[in-house]
Amino acid sequence: MIIEPKVRGFICTTAHPDGCMENVKKQIEYTKNKGKKDGSKKVLIIGSSTGYGLAARIAVTYGEGASTLGVMFEKEATERKTASAGWYNTVAFEEFARKDGYYAKSINGDAFSKEVKDKVIKTIKEDLGKVDMVIYSLAAPKRKTEDGTIYNSTLKTTEEVFTNKSLDLRNNTVVEATIPMANEKEIEDTIKVMGGEDWKQWIESLVEADVIERDAITIAYSYIGPELTYPVYYNGTIGMAKKDLYNTSLDITREFKDRGIKAYISVNKAIVTQASSAIPIVPLYMSILYKVMKEKNIHEGAIEQMNRLFRKKLSNDVIVVDKKNRIRLDDYEMREDVQEQVMEYWNKINSQNINDFADVDGYWNDFYNMFGFKFDNVDYTKDIKLV
Ligand code: NAD
């Protein structure tokens, strides 16, 4: 089958195995070029197949020689449908890692379930003994709890209906988008899915099974962003979940003080991922941000961010945090000169001048790359056998 991108709004329903391999390879090469520290870290990554989790997996493997166990929720190919990008990424990563002599295994299933937690514990016991780092990088639309209840996360405001400019992803025009207000249940359900409860359950399960080292570090990812996106992000339903995630980091550190386990939130930069493309208003902000940060030569994608995290902000001897104990990888994004320029472009932008003020091509390039498309050195005319 010749695999072509099938884009529906903010999602692409096909993925290209060779292109996904290229995507992983490029991230490995970037990391290798930065050099490798000696180490024997054993890292569990929950949400390891795309975006920040995949980049973290690559950064710790090729930057520090880590053994990694990944957890993801991805789809295998069928006779008529390609696998999901995260599936192809994981196959490619494991192949590269094993060839290069690194331990890499992955468990495909629902990270919220007890079944997957048990599988992970069994695998750690058999293969690694204990892990010394747990990266929690889930971005999930819903969560099923043990009693069978399903909670859905929503992307709404919590204060008042919010209207602002937005990028219409179907035709690259600037339109107005209105974000409705969430009710109490929607807020609570989003916290249930994207907040810290499951992260804490993971750490509790690992401690109980004695498969996490004393003094282990666990990190989860968050976002703050500029005031411009506060109604939809920081003060929106997702922001409420992120506040809960932050409070959970304090809880975990407190609860496991006697074991020296420390939990951190890393506040990352806005980048194009499957999760972030789905947030209204954010894609327009991101394309403007890309333009500004590229002009200033400080643009970063997931792999640059994750390398900076493990090389500069969270290494064995030094952990750089702000006053609230958070790691700030959004430091370049939030720089005053960057945000001033973004606001200037935001106020000027419209459908006619969009390319003067936003890097829409860069946005789409990252978007297609995520699904393994638009790499120059991949032969997209090749007939691919799906299964
Ligand atoms: P992503 O969509 O690329 O990755 C999500 C990962 O979670 C995938 O590996 C997926 O397989 C996995 N997953 C989803 N549901 C699962 C389930 N039920 N069980 C097991 N695995 C599951 O998203 P991302 O943007 O890399 O987000 C990762 C984290 O980083 C999130 O907490 C997000 O809020 C945060 N973050 C993202 C940005 C951004 O701009 N993208 C910025 C700052 C922080």
PDB file of N, CA, C and O in Angstrom, residues 1-63:
ATOM      1  N   MET A   1       0.843  -1.207   0.000  1.00  0.00           N
ATOM      2  CA  MET A   1       0.000   0.000   0.000  1.00  0.00           C
ATOM      3  C   MET A   1       0.883   1.264   0.000  1.00  0.00           C
ATOM      4  O   MET A   1       1.890   1.312   0.711  1.00  0.00           O
ATOM      5  N   ILE A   2       0.492   2.246  -0.780  1.00  0.00           N
ATOM      6  CA  ILE A   2       1.196   3.537  -0.738  1.00  0.00           C
ATOM      7  C   ILE A   2       0.539   4.333   0.399  1.00  0.00           C
ATOM      8  O   ILE A   2      -0.673   4.562   0.369  1.00  0.00           O
ATOM      9  N   ILE A   3       1.335   4.728   1.354  1.00  0.00           N
ATOM     10  CA  ILE A   3       0.736   5.412   2.512  1.00  0.00           C
ATOM     11  C   ILE A   3       0.829   6.924   2.355  1.00  0.00           C
ATOM     12  O   ILE A   3       1.913   7.486   2.181  1.00  0.00           O
ATOM     13  N   GLU A   4      -0.328   7.550   2.410  1.00  0.00           N
ATOM     14  CA  GLU A   4      -0.374   9.014   2.296  1.00  0.00           C
ATOM     15  C   GLU A   4      -0.994   9.603   3.566  1.00  0.00           C
ATOM     16  O   GLU A   4      -1.770   8.925   4.235  1.00  0.00           O
ATOM     17  N   PRO A   5      -0.668  10.859   3.860  1.00  0.00           N
ATOM     18  CA  PRO A   5      -1.286  11.457   5.049  1.00  0.00           C
ATOM     19  C   PRO A   5      -2.783  11.689   4.844  1.00  0.00           C
ATOM     20  O   PRO A   5      -3.197  12.126   3.768  1.00  0.00           O
ATOM     21  N   LYS A   6      -3.561  11.357   5.840  1.00  0.00           N
ATOM     22  CA  LYS A   6      -5.004  11.679   5.793  1.00  0.00           C
ATOM     23  C   LYS A   6      -5.297  12.563   6.995  1.00  0.00           C
ATOM     24  O   LYS A   6      -5.463  12.074   8.118  1.00  0.00           O
ATOM     25  N   VAL A   7      -5.309  13.869   6.737  1.00  0.00           N
ATOM     26  CA  VAL A   7      -5.455  14.817   7.850  1.00  0.00           C
ATOM     27  C   VAL A   7      -6.925  15.192   8.034  1.00  0.00           C
ATOM     28  O   VAL A   7      -7.614  15.542   7.080  1.00  0.00           O
ATOM     29  N   ARG A   8      -7.387  15.079   9.268  1.00  0.00           N
ATOM     30  CA  ARG A   8      -8.755  15.503   9.614  1.00  0.00           C
ATOM     31  C   ARG A   8      -8.618  16.502  10.750  1.00  0.00           C
ATOM     32  O   ARG A   8      -8.487  16.097  11.903  1.00  0.00           O
ATOM     33  N   GLY A   9      -8.599  17.788  10.424  1.00  0.00           N
ATOM     34  CA  GLY A   9      -8.466  18.827  11.463  1.00  0.00           C
ATOM     35  C   GLY A   9      -7.125  18.715  12.161  1.00  0.00           C
ATOM     36  O   GLY A   9      -6.086  18.894  11.545  1.00  0.00           O
ATOM     37  N   PHE A  10      -7.165  18.370  13.438  1.00  0.00           N
ATOM     38  CA  PHE A  10      -5.905  18.337  14.183  1.00  0.00           C
ATOM     39  C   PHE A  10      -5.342  16.932  14.323  1.00  0.00           C
ATOM     40  O   PHE A  10      -4.462  16.688  15.124  1.00  0.00           O
ATOM     41  N   ILE A  11      -5.851  15.992  13.523  1.00  0.00           N
ATOM     42  CA  ILE A  11      -5.337  14.631  13.639  1.00  0.00           C
ATOM     43  C   ILE A  11      -5.035  14.069  12.243  1.00  0.00           C
ATOM     44  O   ILE A  11      -5.665  14.440  11.260  1.00  0.00           O
ATOM     45  N   CYS A  12      -4.052  13.210  12.178  1.00  0.00           N
ATOM     46  CA  CYS A  12      -3.756  12.520  10.924  1.00  0.00           C
ATOM     47  C   CYS A  12      -4.046  11.047  11.200  1.00  0.00           C
ATOM     48  O   CYS A  12      -3.537  10.480  12.171  1.00  0.00           O
ATOM     49  N   THR A  13      -4.871  10.440  10.363  1.00  0.00           N
ATOM     50  CA  THR A  13      -5.325   9.076  10.678  1.00  0.00           C
ATOM     51  C   THR A  13      -4.419   7.989  10.086  1.00  0.00           C
ATOM     52  O   THR A  13      -4.678   6.813  10.261  1.00  0.00           O
ATOM     53  N   THR A  14      -3.380   8.415   9.372  1.00  0.00           N
ATOM     54  CA  THR A  14      -2.408   7.433   8.872  1.00  0.00           C
ATOM     55  C   THR A  14      -1.032   7.796   9.422  1.00  0.00           C
ATOM     56  O   THR A  14      -0.816   8.918   9.878  1.00  0.00           O
ATOM     57  N   ALA A  15      -0.116   6.817   9.365  1.00  0.00           N
ATOM     58  CA  ALA A  15       1.271   7.095   9.764  1.00  0.00           C
ATOM     59  C   ALA A  15       2.180   6.260   8.873  1.00  0.00           C
ATOM     60  O   ALA A  15       1.774   5.194   8.389  1.00  0.00           O
ATOM     61  N   HIS A  16       3.386   6.772   8.635  1.00  0.00           N
ATOM     62  CA  HIS A  16       4.301   6.082   7.726  1.00  0.00           C
ATOM     63  C   HIS A  16       5.452   5.436   8.513  1.00  0.00           C
ATOM     64  O   HIS A  16       6.207   6.143   9.186  1.00  0.00           O
ATOM     65  N   PRO A  17       5.598   4.103   8.412  1.00  0.00           N
ATOM     66  CA  PRO A  17       6.634   3.434   9.230  1.00  0.00           C
ATOM     67  C   PRO A  17       8.051   3.928   8.941  1.00  0.00           C
ATOM     68  O   PRO A  17       8.815   4.167   9.884  1.00  0.00           O
ATOM     69  N   ASP A  18       8.377   4.120   7.649  1.00  0.00           N
ATOM     70  CA  ASP A  18       9.745   4.572   7.334  1.00  0.00           C
ATOM     71  C   ASP A  18       9.969   6.007   7.816  1.00  0.00           C
ATOM     72  O   ASP A  18      11.044   6.372   8.287  1.00  0.00           O
ATOM     73  N   GLY A  19       8.917   6.828   7.683  1.00  0.00           N
ATOM     74  CA  GLY A  19       9.022   8.220   8.130  1.00  0.00           C
ATOM     75  C   GLY A  19       9.131   8.313   9.646  1.00  0.00           C
ATOM     76  O   GLY A  19       9.870   9.145  10.186  1.00  0.00           O
ATOM     77  N   CYS A  20       8.385   7.450  10.344  1.00  0.00           N
ATOM     78  CA  CYS A  20       8.478   7.459  11.815  1.00  0.00           C
ATOM     79  C   CYS A  20       9.877   7.014  12.230  1.00  0.00           C
ATOM     80  O   CYS A  20      10.449   7.560  13.183  1.00  0.00           O
ATOM     81  N   MET A  21      10.431   6.058  11.494  1.00  0.00           N
ATOM     82  CA  MET A  21      11.796   5.614  11.803  1.00  0.00           C
ATOM     83  C   MET A  21      12.778   6.770  11.595  1.00  0.00           C
ATOM     84  O   MET A  21      13.679   6.996  12.402  1.00  0.00           O
ATOM     85  N   GLU A  22      12.535   7.549  10.543  1.00  0.00           N
ATOM     86  CA  GLU A  22      13.390   8.698  10.265  1.00  0.00           C
ATOM     87  C   GLU A  22      13.281   9.737  11.389  1.00  0.00           C
ATOM     88  O   GLU A  22      14.285  10.316  11.822  1.00  0.00           O
ATOM     89  N   ASN A  23      12.077   9.939  11.861  1.00  0.00           N
ATOM     90  CA  ASN A  23      11.823  10.883  12.950  1.00  0.00           C
ATOM     91  C   ASN A  23      12.607  10.469  14.208  1.00  0.00           C
ATOM     92  O   ASN A  23      13.273  11.288  14.858  1.00  0.00           O
ATOM     93  N   VAL A  24      12.567   9.177  14.525  1.00  0.00           N
ATOM     94  CA  VAL A  24      13.283   8.670  15.701  1.00  0.00           C
ATOM     95  C   VAL A  24      14.794   8.783  15.467  1.00  0.00           C
ATOM     96  O   VAL A  24      15.548   9.222  16.351  1.00  0.00           O
ATOM     97  N   LYS A  25      15.216   8.421  14.258  1.00  0.00           N
ATOM     98  CA  LYS A  25      16.651   8.446  13.933  1.00  0.00           C
ATOM     99  C   LYS A  25      17.230   9.862  14.079  1.00  0.00           C
ATOM    100  O   LYS A  25      18.314  10.060  14.629  1.00  0.00           O
ATOM    101  N   LYS A  26      16.468  10.841  13.598  1.00  0.00           N
ATOM    102  CA  LYS A  26      16.953  12.227  13.695  1.00  0.00           C
ATOM    103  C   LYS A  26      17.123  12.655  15.160  1.00  0.00           C
ATOM    104  O   LYS A  26      18.068  13.348  15.511  1.00  0.00           O
ATOM    105  N   GLN A  27      16.187  12.220  16.002  1.00  0.00           N
ATOM    106  CA  GLN A  27      16.281  12.584  17.425  1.00  0.00           C
ATOM    107  C   GLN A  27      17.464  11.872  18.093  1.00  0.00           C
ATOM    108  O   GLN A  27      18.130  12.431  18.956  1.00  0.00           O
ATOM    109  N   ILE A  28      17.715  10.637  17.659  1.00  0.00           N
ATOM    110  CA  ILE A  28      18.870   9.903  18.198  1.00  0.00           C
ATOM    111  C   ILE A  28      20.163  10.614  17.767  1.00  0.00           C
ATOM    112  O   ILE A  28      21.064  10.845  18.579  1.00  0.00           O
ATOM    113  N   GLU A  29      20.214  10.991  16.498  1.00  0.00           N
ATOM    114  CA  GLU A  29      21.430  11.652  15.995  1.00  0.00           C
ATOM    115  C   GLU A  29      21.683  12.966  16.721  1.00  0.00           C
ATOM    116  O   GLU A  29      22.807  13.293  17.083  1.00  0.00           O
ATOM    117  N   TYR A  30      20.618  13.730  16.931  1.00  0.00           N
ATOM    118  CA  TYR A  30      20.763  15.005  17.655  1.00  0.00           C
ATOM    119  C   TYR A  30      21.382  14.752  19.028  1.00  0.00           C
ATOM    120  O   TYR A  30      22.310  15.443  19.452  1.00  0.00           O
ATOM    121  N   THR A  31      20.864  13.731  19.712  1.00  0.00           N
ATOM    122  CA  THR A  31      21.335  13.428  21.073  1.00  0.00           C
ATOM    123  C   THR A  31      22.780  12.931  21.043  1.00  0.00           C
ATOM    124  O   THR A  31      23.606  13.361  21.864  1.00  0.00           O
ATOM    125  N   LYS A  32      23.073  12.029  20.095  1.00  0.00           N
ATOM    126  CA  LYS A  32      24.451  11.510  19.986  1.00  0.00           C
ATOM    127  C   LYS A  32      25.449  12.643  19.770  1.00  0.00           C
ATOM    128  O   LYS A  32      26.534  12.652  20.351  1.00  0.00           O
ATOM    129  N   ASN A  33      25.068  13.606  18.948  1.00  0.00           N
ATOM    130  CA  ASN A  33      25.966  14.734  18.664  1.00  0.00           C
ATOM    131  C   ASN A  33      26.254  15.594  19.882  1.00  0.00           C
ATOM    132  O   ASN A  33      27.213  16.352  19.915  1.00  0.00           O
ATOM    133  N   LYS A  34      25.387  15.499  20.874  1.00  0.00           N
ATOM    134  CA  LYS A  34      25.594  16.289  22.103  1.00  0.00           C
ATOM    135  C   LYS A  34      26.542  15.580  23.062  1.00  0.00           C
ATOM    136  O   LYS A  34      26.887  16.108  24.112  1.00  0.00           O
ATOM    137  N   GLY A  35      26.893  14.330  22.753  1.00  0.00           N
ATOM    138  CA  GLY A  35      27.817  13.574  23.611  1.00  0.00           C
ATOM    139  C   GLY A  35      27.098  12.735  24.649  1.00  0.00           C
ATOM    140  O   GLY A  35      25.914  12.970  24.932  1.00  0.00           O
ATOM    141  N   LYS A  36      27.833  11.766  25.197  1.00  0.00           N
ATOM    142  CA  LYS A  36      27.207  10.852  26.164  1.00  0.00           C
ATOM    143  C   LYS A  36      27.955  10.830  27.485  1.00  0.00           C
ATOM    144  O   LYS A  36      29.174  10.736  27.522  1.00  0.00           O
ATOM    145  N   LYS A  37      27.177  10.936  28.575  1.00  0.00           N
ATOM    146  CA  LYS A  37      27.758  10.793  29.912  1.00  0.00           C
ATOM    147  C   LYS A  37      27.704   9.313  30.256  1.00  0.00           C
ATOM    148  O   LYS A  37      26.799   8.606  29.812  1.00  0.00           O
ATOM    149  N   ASP A  38      28.622   8.859  31.105  1.00  0.00           N
ATOM    150  CA  ASP A  38      28.530   7.469  31.551  1.00  0.00           C
ATOM    151  C   ASP A  38      27.427   7.362  32.571  1.00  0.00           C
ATOM    152  O   ASP A  38      27.235   8.251  33.392  1.00  0.00           O
ATOM    153  N   GLY A  39      26.704   6.279  32.522  1.00  0.00           N
ATOM    154  CA  GLY A  39      25.658   6.115  33.514  1.00  0.00           C
ATOM    155  C   GLY A  39      25.012   4.757  33.385  1.00  0.00           C
ATOM    156  O   GLY A  39      25.259   4.029  32.433  1.00  0.00           O
ATOM    157  N   SER A  40      24.177   4.434  34.371  1.00  0.00           N
ATOM    158  CA  SER A  40      23.496   3.141  34.302  1.00  0.00           C
ATOM    159  C   SER A  40      22.066   3.314  34.781  1.00  0.00           C
ATOM    160  O   SER A  40      21.512   2.500  35.482  1.00  0.00           O
ATOM    161  N   LYS A  41      21.507   4.463  34.426  1.00  0.00           N
ATOM    162  CA  LYS A  41      20.155   4.783  34.848  1.00  0.00           C
ATOM    163  C   LYS A  41      19.160   3.740  34.341  1.00  0.00           C
ATOM    164  O   LYS A  41      19.303   3.235  33.222  1.00  0.00           O
ATOM    165  N   LYS A  42      18.140   3.465  35.158  1.00  0.00           N
ATOM    166  CA  LYS A  42      17.060   2.592  34.718  1.00  0.00           C
ATOM    167  C   LYS A  42      15.778   3.417  34.800  1.00  0.00           C
ATOM    168  O   LYS A  42      15.391   3.851  35.883  1.00  0.00           O
ATOM    169  N   VAL A  43      15.194   3.650  33.647  1.00  0.00           N
ATOM    170  CA  VAL A  43      14.123   4.647  33.593  1.00  0.00           C
ATOM    171  C   VAL A  43      12.813   4.044  33.088  1.00  0.00           C
ATOM    172  O   VAL A  43      12.785   3.368  32.057  1.00  0.00           O
ATOM    173  N   LEU A  44      11.751   4.321  33.844  1.00  0.00           N
ATOM    174  CA  LEU A  44      10.405   3.954  33.395  1.00  0.00           C
ATOM    175  C   LEU A  44       9.762   5.211  32.807  1.00  0.00           C
ATOM    176  O   LEU A  44       9.725   6.252  33.460  1.00  0.00           O
ATOM    177  N   ILE A  45       9.287   5.104  31.567  1.00  0.00           N
ATOM    178  CA  ILE A  45       8.644   6.267  30.936  1.00  0.00           C
ATOM    179  C   ILE A  45       7.195   5.912  30.639  1.00  0.00           C
ATOM    180  O   ILE A  45       6.921   5.004  29.845  1.00  0.00           O
ATOM    181  N   ILE A  46       6.283   6.630  31.267  1.00  0.00           N
ATOM    182  CA  ILE A  46       4.858   6.359  31.067  1.00  0.00           C
ATOM    183  C   ILE A  46       4.352   7.397  30.058  1.00  0.00           C
ATOM    184  O   ILE A  46       4.330   8.590  30.351  1.00  0.00           O
ATOM    185  N   GLY A  47       4.012   6.924  28.857  1.00  0.00           N
ATOM    186  CA  GLY A  47       3.706   7.834  27.739  1.00  0.00           C
ATOM    187  C   GLY A  47       4.949   8.025  26.894  1.00  0.00           C
ATOM    188  O   GLY A  47       5.405   9.148  26.661  1.00  0.00           O
ATOM    189  N   SER A  48       5.507   6.886  26.435  1.00  0.00           N
ATOM    190  CA  SER A  48       6.871   6.885  25.868  1.00  0.00           C
ATOM    191  C   SER A  48       6.939   6.909  24.348  1.00  0.00           C
ATOM    192  O   SER A  48       8.024   6.867  23.785  1.00  0.00           O
ATOM    193  N   SER A  49       5.782   6.966  23.666  1.00  0.00           N
ATOM    194  CA  SER A  49       5.819   6.671  22.230  1.00  0.00           C
ATOM    195  C   SER A  49       5.819   7.885  21.313  1.00  0.00           C
ATOM    196  O   SER A  49       6.121   7.757  20.124  1.00  0.00           O
ATOM    197  N   THR A  50       5.433   9.037  21.815  1.00  0.00           N
ATOM    198  CA  THR A  50       5.392  10.245  20.968  1.00  0.00           C
ATOM    199  C   THR A  50       5.781  11.453  21.820  1.00  0.00           C
ATOM    200  O   THR A  50       5.951  11.335  23.041  1.00  0.00           O
ATOM    201  N   GLY A  51       5.908  12.600  21.178  1.00  0.00           N
ATOM    202  CA  GLY A  51       6.075  13.873  21.883  1.00  0.00           C
ATOM    203  C   GLY A  51       7.199  13.883  22.904  1.00  0.00           C
ATOM    204  O   GLY A  51       8.295  13.368  22.665  1.00  0.00           O
ATOM    205  N   TYR A  52       6.883  14.466  24.070  1.00  0.00           N
ATOM    206  CA  TYR A  52       7.903  14.640  25.108  1.00  0.00           C
ATOM    207  C   TYR A  52       8.391  13.316  25.706  1.00  0.00           C
ATOM    208  O   TYR A  52       9.549  13.183  26.065  1.00  0.00           O
ATOM    209  N   GLY A  53       7.509  12.334  25.820  1.00  0.00           N
ATOM    210  CA  GLY A  53       7.908  11.053  26.407  1.00  0.00           C
ATOM    211  C   GLY A  53       8.914  10.320  25.531  1.00  0.00           C
ATOM    212  O   GLY A  53       9.928   9.796  26.018  1.00  0.00           O
ATOM    213  N   LEU A  54       8.656  10.290  24.232  1.00  0.00           N
ATOM    214  CA  LEU A  54       9.588   9.646  23.296  1.00  0.00           C
ATOM    215  C   LEU A  54      10.937  10.368  23.305  1.00  0.00           C
ATOM    216  O   LEU A  54      12.000   9.741  23.361  1.00  0.00           O
ATOM    217  N   ALA A  55      10.886  11.698  23.259  1.00  0.00           N
ATOM    218  CA  ALA A  55      12.130  12.482  23.252  1.00  0.00           C
ATOM    219  C   ALA A  55      12.916  12.251  24.546  1.00  0.00           C
ATOM    220  O   ALA A  55      14.149  12.136  24.526  1.00  0.00           O
ATOM    221  N   ALA A  56      12.199  12.140  25.663  1.00  0.00           N
ATOM    222  CA  ALA A  56      12.874  11.877  26.946  1.00  0.00           C
ATOM    223  C   ALA A  56      13.544  10.509  26.901  1.00  0.00           C
ATOM    224  O   ALA A  56      14.679  10.332  27.361  1.00  0.00           O
ATOM    225  N   ARG A  57      12.841   9.541  26.332  1.00  0.00           N
ATOM    226  CA  ARG A  57      13.386   8.179  26.243  1.00  0.00           C
ATOM    227  C   ARG A  57      14.680   8.180  25.420  1.00  0.00           C
ATOM    228  O   ARG A  57      15.682   7.566  25.800  1.00  0.00           O
ATOM    229  N   ILE A  58      14.647   8.891  24.313  1.00  0.00           N
ATOM    230  CA  ILE A  58      15.830   8.966  23.453  1.00  0.00           C
ATOM    231  C   ILE A  58      16.960   9.715  24.170  1.00  0.00           C
ATOM    232  O   ILE A  58      18.122   9.289  24.156  1.00  0.00           O
ATOM    233  N   ALA A  59      16.606  10.809  24.837  1.00  0.00           N
ATOM    234  CA  ALA A  59      17.639  11.624  25.504  1.00  0.00           C
ATOM    235  C   ALA A  59      18.341  10.858  26.627  1.00  0.00           C
ATOM    236  O   ALA A  59      19.561  10.952  26.771  1.00  0.00           O
ATOM    237  N   VAL A  60      17.584  10.082  27.424  1.00  0.00           N
ATOM    238  CA  VAL A  60      18.252   9.361  28.525  1.00  0.00           C
ATOM    239  C   VAL A  60      19.016   8.146  28.005  1.00  0.00           C
ATOM    240  O   VAL A  60      20.046   7.769  28.567  1.00  0.00           O
ATOM    241  N   THR A  61      18.529   7.534  26.938  1.00  0.00           N
ATOM    242  CA  THR A  61      19.229   6.359  26.394  1.00  0.00           C
ATOM    243  C   THR A  61      20.549   6.786  25.754  1.00  0.00           C
ATOM    244  O   THR A  61      21.622   6.290  26.115  1.00  0.00           O
ATOM    245  N   TYR A  62      20.443   7.722  24.816  1.00  0.00           N
ATOM    246  CA  TYR A  62      21.637   8.077  24.043  1.00  0.00           C
ATOM    247  C   TYR A  62      22.492   9.159  24.714  1.00  0.00           C
ATOM    248  O   TYR A  62      23.624   9.373  24.327  1.00  0.00           O
ATOM    249  N   GLY A  63      21.937   9.814  25.728  1.00  0.00           N
ATOM    250  CA  GLY A  63      22.720  10.828  26.433  1.00  0.00           C
ATOM    251  C   GLY A  63      23.368  10.295  27.699  1.00  0.00           C
ATOM    252  O   GLY A  63      24.365  10.822  28.180  1.00  0.00           O
TER     253      GLY A  63
END
